[in-house]
PDB file of C-alpha atoms in Angstrom:
ATOM      1  CA  MET A  88     -41.109 -71.354  32.138  1.00 46.00           C
ATOM      2  CA  LEU A  89     -38.786 -72.288  34.992  1.00 50.00           C
ATOM      3  CA  ARG A  90     -35.090 -72.727  34.285  1.00 58.00           C
ATOM      4  CA  LEU A  91     -32.408 -73.970  36.667  1.00 60.00           C
ATOM      5  CA  CYS A  92     -29.108 -72.227  36.144  1.00 65.00           C
ATOM      6  CA  ALA A  93     -25.648 -72.921  37.582  1.00 63.00           C
ATOM      7  CA  ARG A  94     -22.457 -71.712  35.943  1.00 63.00           C
ATOM      8  CA  ARG A  95     -18.752 -71.610  36.711  1.00 62.00           C
ATOM      9  CA  LEU A  96     -15.969 -69.201  35.847  1.00 57.00           C
ATOM     10  CA  GLY A  97     -13.508 -70.135  33.172  1.00 51.00           C
ATOM     11  CA  ASN A  98     -11.150 -67.235  33.911  1.00 48.00           C
ATOM     12  CA  ALA A  99      -8.646 -68.043  36.673  1.00 43.00           C
ATOM     13  CA  LYS A 100      -7.671 -64.388  37.114  1.00 48.00           C
ATOM     14  CA  SER A 101     -11.280 -63.307  37.732  1.00 55.00           C
ATOM     15  CA  ALA A 102     -11.628 -66.106  40.273  1.00 61.00           C
ATOM     16  CA  SER A 103      -8.624 -64.778  42.221  1.00 79.00           C
ATOM     17  CA  HIS A 104     -10.275 -61.430  43.005  1.00 93.00           C
ATOM     18  CA  VAL A 105     -12.067 -60.889  46.296  1.00 96.00           C
ATOM     19  CA  TYR A 106     -15.459 -59.213  46.538  1.00 97.00           C
ATOM     20  CA  GLU A 107     -17.026 -57.375  49.433  1.00 98.00           C
ATOM     21  CA  LEU A 108     -20.767 -57.135  49.945  1.00 98.00           C
ATOM     22  CA  ARG A 109     -21.595 -54.073  52.041  1.00 97.00           C
ATOM     23  CA  THR A 110     -25.071 -53.464  53.485  1.00 97.00           C
ATOM     24  CA  TYR A 111     -26.185 -50.170  55.014  1.00 97.00           C
ATOM     25  CA  VAL A 112     -29.404 -49.717  56.976  1.00 98.00           C
ATOM     26  CA  VAL A 113     -30.457 -46.063  57.009  1.00 98.00           C
ATOM     27  CA  SER A 114     -32.592 -44.361  59.636  1.00 97.00           C
ATOM     28  CA  PRO A 115     -36.151 -44.136  58.192  1.00 96.00           C
ATOM     29  CA  GLU A 116     -36.548 -40.421  58.884  1.00 96.00           C
ATOM     30  CA  LYS A 117     -33.183 -39.704  57.235  1.00 97.00           C
ATOM     31  CA  TYR A 118     -33.540 -41.997  54.230  1.00 95.00           C
ATOM     32  CA  ASP A 119     -34.348 -39.218  51.739  1.00 95.00           C
ATOM     33  CA  SER A 120     -31.497 -37.060  53.053  1.00 96.00           C
ATOM     34  CA  PHE A 121     -29.083 -39.982  52.763  1.00 96.00           C
ATOM     35  CA  HIS A 122     -30.216 -40.621  49.205  1.00 94.00           C
ATOM     36  CA  GLN A 123     -29.735 -36.969  48.235  1.00 95.00           C
ATOM     37  CA  LEU A 124     -26.309 -36.848  49.895  1.00 96.00           C
ATOM     38  CA  SER A 125     -25.214 -40.027  48.118  1.00 95.00           C
ATOM     39  CA  MET A 126     -26.568 -38.856  44.776  1.00 93.00           C
ATOM     40  CA  ARG A 127     -24.552 -35.650  45.128  1.00 94.00           C
ATOM     41  CA  CYS A 128     -21.322 -37.110  46.525  1.00 95.00           C
ATOM     42  CA  MET A 129     -20.894 -40.687  45.307  1.00 93.00           C
ATOM     43  CA  PRO A 130     -20.182 -39.684  41.676  1.00 90.00           C
ATOM     44  CA  GLN A 131     -17.334 -37.567  43.118  1.00 90.00           C
ATOM     45  CA  ARG A 132     -15.968 -40.411  45.251  1.00 91.00           C
ATOM     46  CA  PRO A 133     -12.191 -40.870  44.917  1.00 89.00           C
ATOM     47  CA  PRO A 134     -11.571 -43.601  42.291  1.00 88.00           C
ATOM     48  CA  ILE A 135     -10.416 -46.189  44.819  1.00 90.00           C
ATOM     49  CA  GLY A 136     -11.597 -49.782  44.440  1.00 89.00           C
ATOM     50  CA  SER A 137     -14.055 -50.984  41.814  1.00 93.00           C
ATOM     51  CA  CYS A 138     -17.781 -50.751  42.552  1.00 94.00           C
ATOM     52  CA  GLN A 139     -19.544 -53.585  40.745  1.00 95.00           C
ATOM     53  CA  GLY A 140     -23.038 -52.525  41.757  1.00 95.00           C
ATOM     54  CA  CYS A 141     -24.989 -50.297  44.126  1.00 95.00           C
ATOM     55  CA  TRP A 142     -28.681 -50.845  44.796  1.00 96.00           C
ATOM     56  CA  THR A 143     -31.574 -49.776  46.974  1.00 96.00           C
ATOM     57  CA  VAL A 144     -33.640 -52.627  48.396  1.00 97.00           C
ATOM     58  CA  GLN A 145     -37.310 -52.502  47.432  1.00 94.00           C
ATOM     59  CA  LEU A 146     -38.541 -55.804  48.907  1.00 94.00           C
ATOM     60  CA  GLY A 147     -36.931 -58.105  51.458  1.00 93.00           C
ATOM     61  CA  GLY A 148     -35.449 -55.258  53.491  1.00 92.00           C
ATOM     62  CA  VAL A 149     -36.359 -51.743  54.578  1.00 91.00           C
ATOM     63  CA  ASN A 150     -34.226 -48.611  54.084  1.00 95.00           C
ATOM     64  CA  GLN A 151     -31.249 -50.635  52.869  1.00 97.00           C
ATOM     65  CA  TYR A 152     -28.451 -49.839  50.445  1.00 96.00           C
ATOM     66  CA  ILE A 153     -26.304 -52.669  49.083  1.00 97.00           C
ATOM     67  CA  GLN A 154     -22.933 -52.398  47.350  1.00 97.00           C
ATOM     68  CA  ILE A 155     -20.530 -54.958  45.873  1.00 97.00           C
ATOM     69  CA  TRP A 156     -16.859 -53.968  45.576  1.00 97.00           C
ATOM     70  CA  ARG A 157     -14.073 -55.850  43.813  1.00 96.00           C
ATOM     71  CA  TYR A 158     -10.442 -55.949  44.948  1.00 96.00           C
ATOM     72  CA  GLU A 159      -7.344 -57.696  43.648  1.00 95.00           C
ATOM     73  CA  ASN A 160      -6.804 -59.334  47.043  1.00 95.00           C
ATOM     74  CA  LEU A 161      -7.244 -58.576  50.742  1.00 95.00           C
ATOM     75  CA  ARG A 162      -4.104 -56.435  50.814  1.00 96.00           C
ATOM     76  CA  HIS A 163      -5.525 -54.320  48.001  1.00 96.00           C
ATOM     77  CA  ARG A 164      -8.768 -53.926  49.957  1.00 95.00           C
ATOM     78  CA  TYR A 165      -6.843 -52.829  53.045  1.00 96.00           C
ATOM     79  CA  ASP A 166      -4.848 -50.269  51.042  1.00 96.00           C
ATOM     80  CA  CYS A 167      -8.016 -48.885  49.418  1.00 95.00           C
ATOM     81  CA  ARG A 168      -9.831 -48.529  52.737  1.00 93.00           C
ATOM     82  CA  LYS A 169      -6.777 -46.878  54.301  1.00 95.00           C
ATOM     83  CA  GLN A 170      -6.496 -44.433  51.418  1.00 94.00           C
ATOM     84  CA  LEU A 171     -10.157 -43.464  51.782  1.00 93.00           C
ATOM     85  CA  GLU A 172      -9.778 -42.965  55.532  1.00 92.00           C
ATOM     86  CA  GLN A 173      -6.910 -40.556  54.906  1.00 94.00           C
ATOM     87  CA  ASP A 174      -8.918 -38.473  52.433  1.00 95.00           C
ATOM     88  CA  HIS A 175     -10.063 -35.766  54.842  1.00 95.00           C
ATOM     89  CA  GLU A 176     -12.204 -33.952  52.273  1.00 95.00           C
ATOM     90  CA  TRP A 177     -14.153 -37.125  51.465  1.00 95.00           C
ATOM     91  CA  PHE A 178     -14.577 -37.826  55.163  1.00 95.00           C
ATOM     92  CA  ARG A 179     -15.875 -34.290  55.781  1.00 96.00           C
ATOM     93  CA  THR A 180     -18.256 -34.073  52.832  1.00 96.00           C
ATOM     94  CA  TYR A 181     -19.656 -37.602  52.786  1.00 96.00           C
ATOM     95  CA  VAL A 182     -18.508 -40.128  55.384  1.00 96.00           C
ATOM     96  CA  LYS A 183     -19.253 -38.061  58.502  1.00 96.00           C
ATOM     97  CA  PRO A 184     -22.725 -36.820  57.452  1.00 97.00           C
ATOM     98  CA  ALA A 185     -23.620 -40.270  56.063  1.00 97.00           C
ATOM     99  CA  ASP A 186     -22.587 -42.014  59.292  1.00 97.00           C
ATOM    100  CA  ASP A 187     -25.013 -39.792  61.195  1.00 97.00           C
ATOM    101  CA  MET A 188     -27.860 -41.196  59.070  1.00 98.00           C
ATOM    102  CA  ILE A 189     -26.887 -44.883  59.143  1.00 98.00           C
ATOM    103  CA  ILE A 190     -28.255 -47.251  61.796  1.00 97.00           C
ATOM    104  CA  SER A 191     -26.020 -50.214  60.994  1.00 97.00           C
ATOM    105  CA  LYS A 192     -23.401 -51.495  58.563  1.00 96.00           C
ATOM    106  CA  SER A 193     -22.351 -55.028  57.717  1.00 96.00           C
ATOM    107  CA  ASN A 194     -19.935 -56.581  55.282  1.00 97.00           C
ATOM    108  CA  THR A 195     -19.315 -60.036  53.872  1.00 97.00           C
ATOM    109  CA  LEU A 196     -16.354 -61.395  51.932  1.00 98.00           C
ATOM    110  CA  LEU A 197     -17.251 -63.238  48.740  1.00 98.00           C
ATOM    111  CA  ARG A 198     -15.611 -65.502  46.188  1.00 96.00           C
ATOM    112  CA  LEU A 199     -16.822 -65.192  42.612  1.00 96.00           C
ATOM    113  CA  VAL A 200     -18.217 -68.415  41.155  1.00 96.00           C
ATOM    114  CA  TYR A 201     -19.692 -67.015  37.934  1.00 95.00           C
ATOM    115  CA  ARG A 202     -20.118 -63.620  36.273  1.00 93.00           C
ATOM    116  CA  GLU A 203     -21.690 -62.667  32.966  1.00 90.00           C
ATOM    117  CA  GLY A 204     -19.240 -61.343  30.417  1.00 80.00           C
ATOM    118  CA  ASN A 205     -20.630 -57.885  29.656  1.00 76.00           C
ATOM    119  CA  ALA A 206     -21.567 -54.826  31.676  1.00 74.00           C
ATOM    120  CA  SER A 207     -25.273 -53.987  31.922  1.00 75.00           C
ATOM    121  CA  THR A 208     -25.942 -51.030  29.667  1.00 73.00           C
ATOM    122  CA  GLN A 209     -29.727 -51.107  30.092  1.00 78.00           C
ATOM    123  CA  SER A 210     -31.901 -50.562  33.142  1.00 82.00           C
ATOM    124  CA  TYR A 211     -32.637 -53.770  35.053  1.00 92.00           C
ATOM    125  CA  LYS A 212     -34.398 -54.948  38.180  1.00 93.00           C
ATOM    126  CA  TYR A 213     -32.381 -57.286  40.393  1.00 96.00           C
ATOM    127  CA  LEU A 214     -32.926 -60.242  42.673  1.00 95.00           C
ATOM    128  CA  MET A 215     -30.235 -61.059  45.238  1.00 97.00           C
ATOM    129  CA  GLN A 216     -30.840 -64.519  46.632  1.00 96.00           C
ATOM    130  CA  PHE A 217     -28.907 -66.134  49.493  1.00 96.00           C
ATOM    131  CA  SER A 218     -29.125 -69.875  48.931  1.00 95.00           C
ATOM    132  CA  PRO A 219     -27.538 -73.146  50.084  1.00 96.00           C
ATOM    133  CA  HIS A 220     -27.766 -74.299  46.454  1.00 94.00           C
ATOM    134  CA  GLU A 221     -25.362 -73.553  43.625  1.00 94.00           C
ATOM    135  CA  GLU A 222     -28.289 -73.634  41.207  1.00 91.00           C
ATOM    136  CA  VAL A 223     -30.824 -70.821  40.988  1.00 91.00           C
ATOM    137  CA  GLU A 224     -34.288 -70.820  39.481  1.00 87.00           C
ATOM    138  CA  LEU A 225     -34.832 -68.370  36.618  1.00 89.00           C
ATOM    139  CA  SER A 226     -38.526 -67.742  36.139  1.00 82.00           C
ATOM    140  CA  GLY A 227     -39.475 -64.881  33.788  1.00 85.00           C
ATOM    141  CA  PRO A 228     -38.477 -64.656  30.111  1.00 90.00           C
ATOM    142  CA  SER A 229     -36.066 -61.738  30.623  1.00 89.00           C
ATOM    143  CA  ALA A 230     -34.351 -63.204  33.714  1.00 93.00           C
ATOM    144  CA  ILE A 231     -30.567 -63.565  33.366  1.00 93.00           C
ATOM    145  CA  LEU A 232     -28.054 -64.913  35.865  1.00 95.00           C
ATOM    146  CA  ALA A 233     -25.707 -61.944  36.283  1.00 95.00           C
ATOM    147  CA  ALA A 234     -23.416 -63.520  38.881  1.00 96.00           C
ATOM    148  CA  THR A 235     -23.020 -66.171  41.537  1.00 97.00           C
ATOM    149  CA  PHE A 236     -20.818 -65.679  44.594  1.00 97.00           C
ATOM    150  CA  GLN A 237     -20.027 -67.856  47.588  1.00 97.00           C
ATOM    151  CA  VAL A 238     -19.747 -66.370  51.070  1.00 98.00           C
ATOM    152  CA  ILE A 239     -16.317 -67.130  52.527  1.00 96.00           C
ATOM    153  CA  VAL A 240     -16.300 -64.795  55.567  1.00 96.00           C
ATOM    154  CA  GLY A 241     -19.322 -63.416  57.405  1.00 94.00           C
ATOM    155  CA  GLU A 242     -22.940 -64.319  58.029  1.00 89.00           C
ATOM    156  CA  GLU A 243     -24.381 -67.030  55.773  1.00 91.00           C
ATOM    157  CA  GLU A 244     -20.861 -68.477  55.367  1.00 95.00           C
ATOM    158  CA  GLY A 245     -20.745 -71.226  52.755  1.00 96.00           C
ATOM    159  CA  LYS A 246     -23.988 -70.126  51.117  1.00 96.00           C
ATOM    160  CA  TYR A 247     -24.264 -68.896  47.554  1.00 97.00           C
ATOM    161  CA  ILE A 248     -25.435 -65.446  46.527  1.00 97.00           C
ATOM    162  CA  HIS A 249     -27.169 -65.378  43.163  1.00 97.00           C
ATOM    163  CA  LEU A 250     -27.612 -62.060  41.392  1.00 97.00           C
ATOM    164  CA  VAL A 251     -30.413 -62.290  38.830  1.00 96.00           C
ATOM    165  CA  LYS A 252     -31.454 -59.405  36.603  1.00 95.00           C
ATOM    166  CA  GLY A 253     -34.489 -58.829  34.406  1.00 94.00           C
ATOM    167  CA  HIS A 254     -36.340 -56.049  32.629  1.00 92.00           C
ATOM    168  CA  LYS A 255     -39.483 -56.601  34.706  1.00 90.00           C
ATOM    169  CA  LEU A 256     -39.882 -57.128  38.446  1.00 88.00           C
ATOM    170  CA  ASP A 257     -42.150 -60.124  37.908  1.00 90.00           C
ATOM    171  CA  ASP A 258     -39.420 -61.807  35.858  1.00 91.00           C
ATOM    172  CA  VAL A 259     -36.953 -61.964  38.755  1.00 91.00           C
ATOM    173  CA  ILE A 260     -39.313 -62.948  41.590  1.00 87.00           C
ATOM    174  CA  PRO A 261     -38.865 -66.645  42.517  1.00 82.00           C
ATOM    175  CA  VAL A 262     -41.956 -68.594  41.479  1.00 76.00           C
ATOM    176  CA  THR A 263     -41.295 -71.444  43.894  1.00 80.00           C
ATOM    177  CA  PRO A 264     -39.941 -70.248  47.271  1.00 78.00           C
ATOM    178  CA  THR A 265     -37.143 -72.543  48.470  1.00 82.00           C
ATOM    179  CA  MET A 266     -36.531 -73.498  52.085  1.00 86.00           C
ATOM    180  CA  GLY A 267     -33.269 -72.075  53.396  1.00 90.00           C
ATOM    181  CA  CYS A 268     -33.193 -69.182  50.904  1.00 93.00           C
ATOM    182  CA  SER A 269     -33.733 -65.472  51.479  1.00 93.00           C
ATOM    183  CA  SER A 270     -34.091 -62.868  48.756  1.00 94.00           C
ATOM    184  CA  LYS A 271     -34.099 -59.139  48.135  1.00 96.00           C
ATOM    185  CA  ILE A 272     -35.613 -57.273  45.189  1.00 95.00           C
ATOM    186  CA  MET A 273     -33.426 -54.290  44.312  1.00 96.00           C
ATOM    187  CA  GLY A 274     -33.109 -51.395  41.914  1.00 95.00           C
ATOM    188  CA  PRO A 275     -29.785 -49.810  40.885  1.00 94.00           C
ATOM    189  CA  VAL A 276     -29.079 -46.328  42.203  1.00 93.00           C
ATOM    190  CA  ARG A 277     -29.036 -43.440  39.752  1.00 88.00           C
ATOM    191  CA  TRP A 278     -25.295 -42.888  39.988  1.00 88.00           C
ATOM    192  CA  SER A 279     -24.387 -46.480  39.013  1.00 88.00           C
ATOM    193  CA  SER A 280     -23.406 -45.486  35.487  1.00 86.00           C
ATOM    194  CA  THR A 281     -21.366 -42.501  36.717  1.00 86.00           C
ATOM    195  CA  MET A 282     -19.305 -44.880  38.862  1.00 88.00           C
ATOM    196  CA  ASN A 283     -18.965 -47.328  35.949  1.00 87.00           C
ATOM    197  CA  CYS A 284     -20.697 -50.093  37.878  1.00 91.00           C
ATOM    198  CA  LEU A 285     -20.854 -53.428  36.094  1.00 91.00           C
ATOM    199  CA  TRP A 286     -24.506 -53.895  37.078  1.00 92.00           C
ATOM    200  CA  ARG A 287     -26.761 -50.872  36.741  1.00 86.00           C
TER     201      ARG A 287
END
């Protein structure tokens, strides 16, 4: 049964936060090494910023990692990034070796339109859909709209990003492909719970 879903935030404070979508494309021959390095180091990452979710892309992209970070404002983001850059141990153990495995990085600034109220405590599969529409189609019975963002700086500016989660892959796959949309099927990384990610 198809359901169209569009929701708005009621919390003004949540709406004032800024979110950063970060995408990493890893060299194919170094993908496993990058995964092992991240699995070992990311749970030890300095507690700077708030990671809302970290996923590996299974369909709609190859050798990609996606993260969403939340900040109080752009000044807070700047301070967090600066603090990380000055952590020489973190740079030595993770940033430098990871950079040698990454082909490209990109980031996009987002505004939160809607977010579900509770953290995900169960294992889910995720759909991330870039869409010109504020509504998103929910197809399978376990599909839930986890969040909707709007791109305010970066590629796809003005478009919406819908994050849909479900217990089964088939529940999150769009039944009716929509012109102008692009989607990724993702799975949360193993260390999501260690980092207290909202979506895991």
